[in-house]
XYZ file of C-alpha atoms in Angstrom:
563
model
C 185.946 91.427 76.301
C 186.753 88.005 77.752
C 184.120 85.360 78.172
C 183.855 83.078 81.190
C 185.723 79.826 80.718
C 183.831 76.551 81.170
C 183.713 75.592 84.814
C 184.615 79.088 85.993
C 183.001 80.701 88.996
C 181.274 83.195 86.727
C 179.694 80.436 84.696
C 178.584 78.587 87.819
C 176.943 81.682 89.294
C 175.286 82.497 85.968
C 173.803 79.015 85.667
C 172.594 79.082 89.258
C 170.801 82.406 88.759
C 169.333 81.368 85.403
C 167.908 78.086 86.624
C 166.540 79.557 89.846
C 164.745 82.185 87.757
C 163.556 79.532 85.317
C 162.218 77.410 88.163
C 160.292 80.373 89.576
C 158.918 81.442 86.185
C 157.799 77.929 85.255
C 156.055 77.535 88.620
C 154.375 80.953 88.263
C 153.178 80.135 84.764
C 151.836 76.742 85.834
C 149.924 78.337 88.717
C 148.380 80.887 86.384
C 147.439 78.343 83.740
C 145.968 76.052 86.400
C 143.750 78.823 87.682
C 142.511 79.752 84.183
C 141.885 76.116 83.289
C 139.910 75.688 86.506
C 137.617 78.509 85.426
C 137.111 76.847 82.059
C 136.289 73.470 83.600
C 133.919 74.908 86.196
C 130.629 74.855 84.281
C 128.723 76.476 87.129
C 130.374 79.877 86.810
C 131.398 82.274 84.097
C 135.035 82.658 83.088
C 135.328 86.124 84.591
C 133.405 85.369 87.762
C 134.781 84.380 91.145
C 136.704 87.563 91.945
C 138.434 90.074 89.716
C 141.590 89.974 91.829
C 142.061 86.236 91.334
C 141.455 86.485 87.604
C 143.875 89.407 87.269
C 146.560 87.475 89.153
C 146.071 84.384 86.991
C 146.250 86.445 83.795
C 149.395 88.200 84.994
C 151.044 84.909 85.918
C 150.164 83.389 82.550
C 150.668 86.276 80.119
C 153.774 87.739 81.768
C 155.381 84.728 83.396
C 154.741 82.431 80.433
C 156.610 84.422 77.747
C 159.455 85.184 80.145
C 159.774 81.493 81.034
C 159.721 80.533 77.343
C 162.382 83.113 76.458
C 164.670 82.120 79.316
C 164.224 78.427 78.537
C 164.990 78.959 74.848
C 168.183 80.817 75.683
C 169.239 78.087 78.143
C 168.263 75.224 75.841
C 170.438 76.584 73.026
C 173.453 76.510 75.323
C 172.992 72.814 76.061
C 174.845 71.955 72.855
C 177.971 72.967 74.814
C 179.274 69.981 76.816
C 180.208 72.295 79.718
C 176.625 73.534 79.969
C 175.138 70.082 79.583
C 177.450 68.685 82.237
C 176.824 71.441 84.775
C 175.418 70.447 88.142
C 172.942 73.348 88.007
C 171.243 71.867 84.943
C 170.890 68.488 86.635
C 169.612 69.994 89.878
C 167.039 72.105 88.038
C 165.612 69.104 86.193
C 165.616 67.087 89.406
C 163.863 69.793 91.431
C 161.267 70.805 88.854
C 160.663 67.228 87.749
C 160.065 66.094 91.320
C 157.874 69.070 92.240
C 155.765 68.755 89.094
C 155.340 65.012 89.609
C 154.254 65.425 93.226
C 151.834 68.289 92.503
C 150.362 66.554 89.447
C 149.777 63.206 91.134
C 148.424 64.691 94.353
C 146.012 66.941 92.463
C 144.837 64.290 89.998
C 144.399 61.678 92.719
C 142.547 64.196 94.895
C 140.250 65.167 92.028
C 139.484 61.539 91.154
C 138.846 60.758 94.815
C 136.360 63.639 94.946
C 134.613 62.193 91.890
C 134.304 58.843 93.665
C 132.676 60.652 96.573
C 130.286 62.418 94.214
C 131.951 65.861 94.154
C 133.213 67.735 91.107
C 136.532 69.456 91.850
C 137.698 71.227 88.695
C 140.516 72.983 90.526
C 142.339 69.784 91.438
C 142.003 68.301 87.958
C 143.104 71.539 86.277
C 146.173 71.882 88.477
C 147.003 68.221 87.981
C 146.745 68.473 84.192
C 148.937 71.571 83.954
C 151.638 70.177 86.225
C 151.502 66.825 84.432
C 152.365 68.675 81.214
C 155.217 70.400 83.043
C 156.485 67.005 84.203
C 156.303 65.530 80.694
C 158.173 68.526 79.315
C 160.995 68.195 81.847
C 161.094 64.449 81.401
C 161.612 65.004 77.677
C 164.532 67.303 78.442
C 165.943 64.828 80.968
C 165.925 61.998 78.417
C 167.060 64.090 75.439
C 169.947 62.240 73.741
C 171.920 65.364 72.818
C 171.037 67.939 75.484
C 169.995 65.918 78.526
C 172.186 66.183 81.638
C 175.267 64.004 81.863
C 175.446 64.251 85.670
C 172.831 62.998 88.138
C 170.631 62.039 85.201
C 169.101 59.089 87.053
C 168.344 60.911 90.314
C 164.852 62.147 89.233
C 163.977 58.624 88.107
C 164.974 57.108 91.438
C 163.056 59.787 93.365
C 159.988 59.192 91.199
C 160.070 55.445 91.824
C 160.436 55.937 95.582
C 157.624 58.508 95.652
C 155.285 56.255 93.689
C 156.042 53.348 95.993
C 155.234 55.392 99.106
C 151.968 56.771 97.667
C 150.840 53.402 96.350
C 151.697 51.562 99.576
C 149.868 54.119 101.736
C 146.824 53.898 99.489
C 146.862 50.105 99.587
C 147.105 50.132 103.387
C 144.150 52.522 103.633
C 142.049 50.429 101.235
C 142.762 47.152 103.015
C 142.234 48.803 106.392
C 138.718 49.873 105.383
C 137.888 46.321 104.301
C 139.430 44.700 107.370
C 137.738 47.164 109.736
C 134.381 46.352 108.183
C 135.071 42.621 108.438
C 136.204 42.888 112.071
C 133.271 45.035 113.151
C 130.863 43.073 111.029
C 129.492 44.146 107.689
C 126.021 44.349 109.141
C 126.990 47.436 111.121
C 127.865 49.395 107.972
C 126.435 49.849 104.506
C 128.149 48.993 101.256
C 127.374 52.300 99.550
C 126.781 55.719 100.943
C 128.751 58.779 101.866
C 130.268 57.220 104.993
C 130.425 53.593 103.887
C 133.489 51.407 104.087
C 133.130 50.604 100.391
C 133.417 54.252 99.397
C 136.408 54.698 101.706
C 138.119 51.718 100.097
C 137.421 53.062 96.581
C 138.915 56.440 97.459
C 142.019 54.717 98.811
C 142.221 52.569 95.679
C 142.409 55.726 93.581
C 145.560 56.748 95.459
C 146.855 53.190 95.157
C 146.390 53.197 91.401
C 148.062 56.583 90.940
C 151.028 55.614 93.111
C 151.367 52.224 91.422
C 151.336 53.863 87.978
C 154.071 56.315 88.981
C 156.107 53.515 90.523
C 155.701 51.221 87.490
C 156.589 54.000 85.078
C 159.921 54.627 86.786
C 160.725 51.195 88.183
C 159.900 49.123 85.081
C 159.751 51.455 82.100
C 162.760 53.531 83.138
C 164.435 50.416 84.584
C 165.314 52.064 87.905
C 165.726 48.604 89.437
C 168.955 48.149 87.431
C 170.486 51.591 87.922
C 173.915 50.969 89.508
C 174.351 54.347 91.228
C 174.884 54.694 94.961
C 171.804 56.901 95.278
C 169.650 54.170 93.737
C 171.072 51.638 96.200
C 170.345 53.946 99.144
C 166.767 54.478 97.952
C 166.315 50.729 97.508
C 167.533 49.962 101.020
C 165.924 52.889 102.860
C 162.554 53.171 101.097
C 162.032 49.601 99.920
C 163.680 47.408 102.537
C 163.570 49.614 105.631
C 160.239 51.280 104.855
C 158.496 48.022 104.029
C 159.942 46.279 107.072
C 158.938 49.161 109.358
C 155.337 48.989 108.139
C 155.317 45.208 108.470
C 156.784 45.106 111.978
C 154.641 48.018 113.132
C 151.530 46.235 111.950
C 152.539 42.926 113.498
C 153.427 44.602 116.782
C 150.114 46.474 116.926
C 148.146 43.315 116.143
C 150.028 41.444 118.879
C 149.379 44.300 121.305
C 145.644 44.151 120.537
C 145.631 40.403 121.096
C 147.438 40.664 124.413
C 145.079 43.390 125.617
C 142.045 41.309 124.699
C 143.505 38.401 126.676
C 144.975 40.149 129.716
C 143.564 43.677 129.961
C 139.770 43.732 130.320
C 139.763 47.348 131.549
C 138.454 48.738 128.234
C 135.618 47.573 125.957
C 136.643 45.177 123.208
C 135.390 47.561 120.530
C 137.879 50.224 121.640
C 140.731 47.739 121.924
C 140.313 46.291 118.409
C 139.912 49.696 116.734
C 143.489 49.759 115.315
C 143.488 46.090 114.312
C 142.304 46.568 110.718
C 144.971 49.145 109.952
C 147.610 47.013 111.661
C 146.795 43.932 109.576
C 146.741 46.000 106.389
C 150.097 47.612 107.191
C 151.620 44.224 107.986
C 150.387 42.718 104.701
C 151.423 45.587 102.421
C 154.699 46.146 104.258
C 155.568 42.464 103.965
C 155.035 42.535 100.195
C 157.166 45.659 99.789
C 159.888 44.271 102.043
C 160.035 40.858 100.346
C 160.210 42.309 96.845
C 162.917 44.840 97.616
C 164.926 42.454 99.776
C 165.141 40.047 96.854
C 166.218 42.859 94.566
C 168.852 43.993 97.082
C 170.305 40.477 97.115
C 170.962 40.752 93.361
C 172.920 43.998 93.761
C 176.458 44.492 95.014
C 177.831 43.066 98.255
C 177.599 46.494 99.873
C 173.896 46.757 99.089
C 173.220 43.266 100.433
C 175.073 44.009 103.670
C 173.302 47.334 104.034
C 169.910 45.622 103.712
C 170.826 43.191 106.493
C 172.175 45.934 108.751
C 169.110 48.161 108.414
C 166.925 45.219 109.373
C 169.153 44.589 112.368
C 168.925 48.253 113.352
C 165.139 48.274 112.966
C 164.769 45.225 115.191
C 167.185 46.729 117.699
C 165.197 49.972 117.928
C 161.947 48.057 118.439
C 163.400 45.743 121.088
C 165.186 48.555 122.949
C 162.009 50.641 122.937
C 160.138 47.670 124.323
C 162.661 47.248 127.142
C 162.313 50.906 128.055
C 158.525 50.672 128.056
C 158.597 47.518 130.211
C 160.831 49.223 132.780
C 158.486 52.207 132.717
C 155.448 49.981 133.290
C 157.074 48.048 136.136
C 158.040 51.274 137.894
C 154.491 52.556 137.407
C 153.181 49.383 139.018
C 155.457 49.928 142.009
C 154.431 53.555 142.347
C 150.647 53.084 141.942
C 149.657 49.430 142.392
C 145.970 50.343 142.660
C 145.866 52.039 139.257
C 147.118 49.017 137.350
C 145.016 49.253 134.176
C 147.189 51.895 132.507
C 150.451 50.284 133.517
C 149.202 46.896 132.329
C 148.513 48.280 128.859
C 151.931 49.901 128.893
C 153.551 46.619 129.900
C 151.775 44.707 127.140
C 152.889 47.297 124.610
C 156.508 46.895 125.682
C 156.259 43.112 125.520
C 154.813 43.345 122.001
C 157.731 45.489 120.853
C 160.273 43.088 122.340
C 158.579 40.018 120.852
C 158.510 41.594 117.385
C 161.849 43.415 117.370
C 163.972 40.900 119.263
C 163.808 38.035 116.718
C 164.408 40.408 113.797
C 167.547 41.751 115.453
C 168.716 38.259 116.437
C 168.261 36.754 112.967
C 170.009 39.586 111.158
C 172.767 40.431 113.623
C 173.432 36.853 114.875
C 174.964 37.777 118.239
C 176.165 34.210 118.914
C 178.125 34.118 115.662
C 181.800 34.994 116.050
C 182.725 37.123 113.052
C 185.590 36.163 110.820
C 188.427 38.687 110.435
C 187.128 39.604 106.990
C 183.713 40.365 108.484
C 185.178 42.413 111.313
C 186.942 44.778 108.924
C 183.898 45.418 106.757
C 183.203 49.120 106.522
C 179.458 48.668 106.834
C 179.712 46.667 110.056
C 182.129 49.152 111.624
C 179.969 52.136 110.678
C 176.893 50.358 112.034
C 178.543 49.640 115.393
C 179.884 53.158 115.793
C 176.552 54.699 114.786
C 174.569 52.499 117.185
C 176.679 52.937 120.292
C 177.296 56.577 119.464
C 173.588 57.367 119.097
C 172.698 55.332 122.185
C 175.358 57.175 124.179
C 173.863 60.533 123.180
C 170.338 59.408 124.088
C 171.552 57.942 127.375
C 173.295 61.197 128.264
C 170.164 63.214 127.550
C 167.917 60.897 129.549
C 170.435 60.902 132.411
C 170.190 64.683 132.533
C 166.385 64.441 132.526
C 166.448 61.933 135.393
C 168.803 64.145 137.382
C 166.600 67.154 136.725
C 163.508 65.293 137.937
C 165.304 64.144 141.100
C 166.545 67.629 141.941
C 163.106 69.018 141.180
C 161.552 66.545 143.634
C 164.135 67.317 146.324
C 163.683 71.054 145.982
C 159.888 70.863 145.775
C 158.787 67.846 147.866
C 155.198 69.073 148.242
C 154.409 68.408 144.593
C 151.695 65.846 144.000
C 153.670 63.493 141.714
C 155.832 60.862 143.402
C 159.514 60.547 142.550
C 159.056 57.285 140.667
C 156.289 58.776 138.539
C 158.587 61.646 137.671
C 161.536 59.545 136.539
C 160.049 56.258 135.326
C 159.757 57.215 131.625
C 163.273 58.653 131.195
C 164.716 55.981 133.481
C 163.275 53.233 131.311
C 164.765 54.841 128.227
C 168.078 55.244 130.064
C 168.200 51.543 130.953
C 167.459 50.496 127.366
C 170.014 52.817 125.771
C 172.657 51.908 128.347
C 172.251 48.227 127.499
C 172.464 48.972 123.756
C 175.564 51.104 124.238
C 177.324 48.580 126.457
C 176.708 45.640 124.124
C 177.660 47.321 120.856
C 180.682 49.042 122.351
C 181.876 45.664 123.607
C 181.369 44.137 120.140
C 183.305 46.995 118.578
C 186.173 46.440 121.025
C 186.167 42.712 120.246
C 186.305 43.401 116.517
C 189.255 45.726 117.005
C 191.035 43.122 119.104
C 190.365 40.472 116.441
C 191.759 42.728 113.731
C 194.866 43.456 115.795
C 195.337 39.761 116.606
C 195.012 38.482 113.050
C 196.670 41.452 111.348
C 193.909 41.695 108.773
C 193.687 45.224 107.412
C 190.550 46.675 105.902
C 190.457 46.078 102.169
C 190.452 49.429 100.473
C 187.788 49.452 97.828
C 187.172 51.811 94.959
C 184.756 54.444 96.177
C 183.852 56.066 92.867
C 184.609 55.334 89.228
C 184.462 58.241 86.775
C 183.860 56.567 83.425
C 184.841 58.662 80.393
C 183.300 56.977 77.375
C 180.967 57.426 74.434
C 177.938 55.466 73.331
C 175.616 53.359 75.449
C 177.269 52.817 78.841
C 174.387 51.197 80.760
C 175.831 47.660 80.600
C 179.295 48.925 81.526
C 177.937 50.870 84.520
C 176.150 47.797 85.861
C 179.203 45.576 85.372
C 181.534 48.009 87.149
C 179.132 48.500 90.049
C 178.620 44.745 90.483
C 182.349 43.978 90.304
C 183.645 46.750 92.566
C 180.638 48.030 94.518
C 181.701 51.534 93.518
C 179.522 54.457 92.592
C 179.780 55.000 88.837
C 179.672 58.475 87.274
C 179.695 58.808 83.482
C 181.329 61.656 81.612
C 180.424 61.528 77.938
C 183.342 61.669 75.523
C 182.861 63.742 72.393
C 181.955 61.477 69.478
C 183.987 63.569 67.045
C 186.866 61.110 67.276
C 190.596 61.697 67.336
C 192.507 63.047 64.372
C 196.049 62.612 63.257
C 198.641 64.768 64.867
C 196.591 65.344 67.976
C 197.629 64.109 71.377
C 196.198 60.821 72.529
C 192.659 61.190 73.739
C 192.322 64.854 72.682
C 189.002 65.622 70.996
C 188.969 67.249 67.581
C 186.576 70.059 66.686
C 184.659 69.106 63.565
C 184.531 71.434 60.584
C 181.255 73.331 60.098
C 180.403 71.492 56.861
C 181.561 68.073 57.995
C 179.172 65.171 58.180
C 177.962 64.367 61.707
C 179.934 61.509 63.241
C 178.441 58.069 63.592
C 177.690 57.348 67.268
C 180.040 54.825 68.802
C 178.912 51.560 70.294
C 179.060 51.115 74.025
C 182.338 50.091 75.661
C 183.182 46.475 76.403
C 182.057 45.859 79.983
C 184.426 42.918 80.504
C 187.422 44.988 79.403
C 186.514 47.772 81.810
C 186.187 45.376 84.748
C 189.513 43.780 83.843
C 191.182 47.209 83.781
C 190.048 47.863 87.346
C 191.501 44.636 88.756
C 194.117 45.393 91.393
C 193.314 49.103 91.455
C 192.702 50.582 94.923
C 191.771 54.224 95.325
C 188.963 56.354 96.573
C 188.386 57.698 93.062
C 189.418 56.155 89.755
C 189.254 57.764 86.320
C 188.446 55.110 83.712
C 189.256 56.328 80.190
C 187.765 54.467 77.231
C 189.003 55.196 73.702
C 190.048 56.045 71.190
C 189.650 52.607 69.679
C 190.161 49.730 72.115
C 192.190 51.799 74.577
C 191.129 51.406 78.225
C 193.083 53.074 81.019
C 192.347 53.168 84.768
C 193.911 56.177 86.510
C 193.786 56.267 90.355
C 193.231 59.844 91.483
C 195.007 61.448 94.418
C 193.075 62.350 97.551
């Protein structure tokens, strides 16, 4: 009977089924163990109390799911000595999925249990679930980092996801903690008590628990696992989207809200000051934490490749553009509301001040990053990132403008066909009309810039420089330094395929691996490849994908792959 060849469809389907079953069995076992451990930690009830059905389900999950999960894992783990199994995408996806799920469940449960302790409540369920899933995470992390059986594809994806998740949790906790302190300071500490079930101090301590858990997760991945130096494209996207864009969004949102509160206090006396300043504490906290996150990750992005640096600038430009365009739409909406109902000016005044705040905050950010008065050089005009940004902006604005145009037309026809309705025509169309004006302006400007760039390219004859999109590095030993050097020199995404360390024997074709004899001594691991030699081999190579072969010996060969 024939066996499936490595990489065959049969092998792919088998791995998919095995790892889906393993994921389900591990989750079932963890749920059962968490429930049993909760009963053990709950000192106020007996082990068998609390419902026979729940106990029976937990025992079934643990005693049936556990052995099945262990058996299936053992069978799968033995296969990982085969390079085809270790390099399968199913193995990498399983570790990524289960590692991420276990990390999220463990941290959320542990942080929730510790927060309950701060508030004076004992929650054994949260701590039990957190402990069990933390053990699951440690187990999968051990497999991920195993030197002989860990995945050779997408091995850094769980680390990048963990760092991003920790950053989000820690930043949200820090914002909540600072918001509690700032709210108490703004309202006056005399109005609240320092301790007590509803005190601002207790609220800040609970938020600090989440901050500490998120910061620990972030530090573990960012510093200990050195995620900040991972050269993959996924790591660069996470850096730009979560670190730069996320931090900037929190910062600008906080600044805009604080400005809106200030303008309302100065020009809109229709509401009590206490109601107007209610969001101020959270706004200041978000601005402070977001600024720290943005500054740190912007500096890191500047040390990465040119593509990462340009992406960081473009996302800031896009963020400022969205804020400013939203502000223009809100201002148009408010002005139309003032024309329609001049007597009811309090609501429209608040709307107008909100639009002005968005323009004041978003406009300078867009101007500083996009530099509309700067005439781009031909090399800038052909940059892939700039062209994608322009097409994405005027394409998205065109879609939004079309939708809002349909809404405006619908409202007009509705008013014509039903003129006895209470709402005036301007009240019906002012919100979509404001959005239509803003998106039309965005579309017109960016489409014009795109046309100018195309004309500049045609006039100067500068063609887009074709870069290397992906480098598949086939090497043995430690390749971390080589990956970073290739990514910095070419801006390409680097994928590593591990070469067998068995060496090359006489009489075998160049580069062909030799199967070691059963009684032979294990080979000595090779040192990492020379990063400078790899970068030199890629000079002058232009292709979407390049296969970079290292070894045997000092041999380095760059092979452009066909589309």
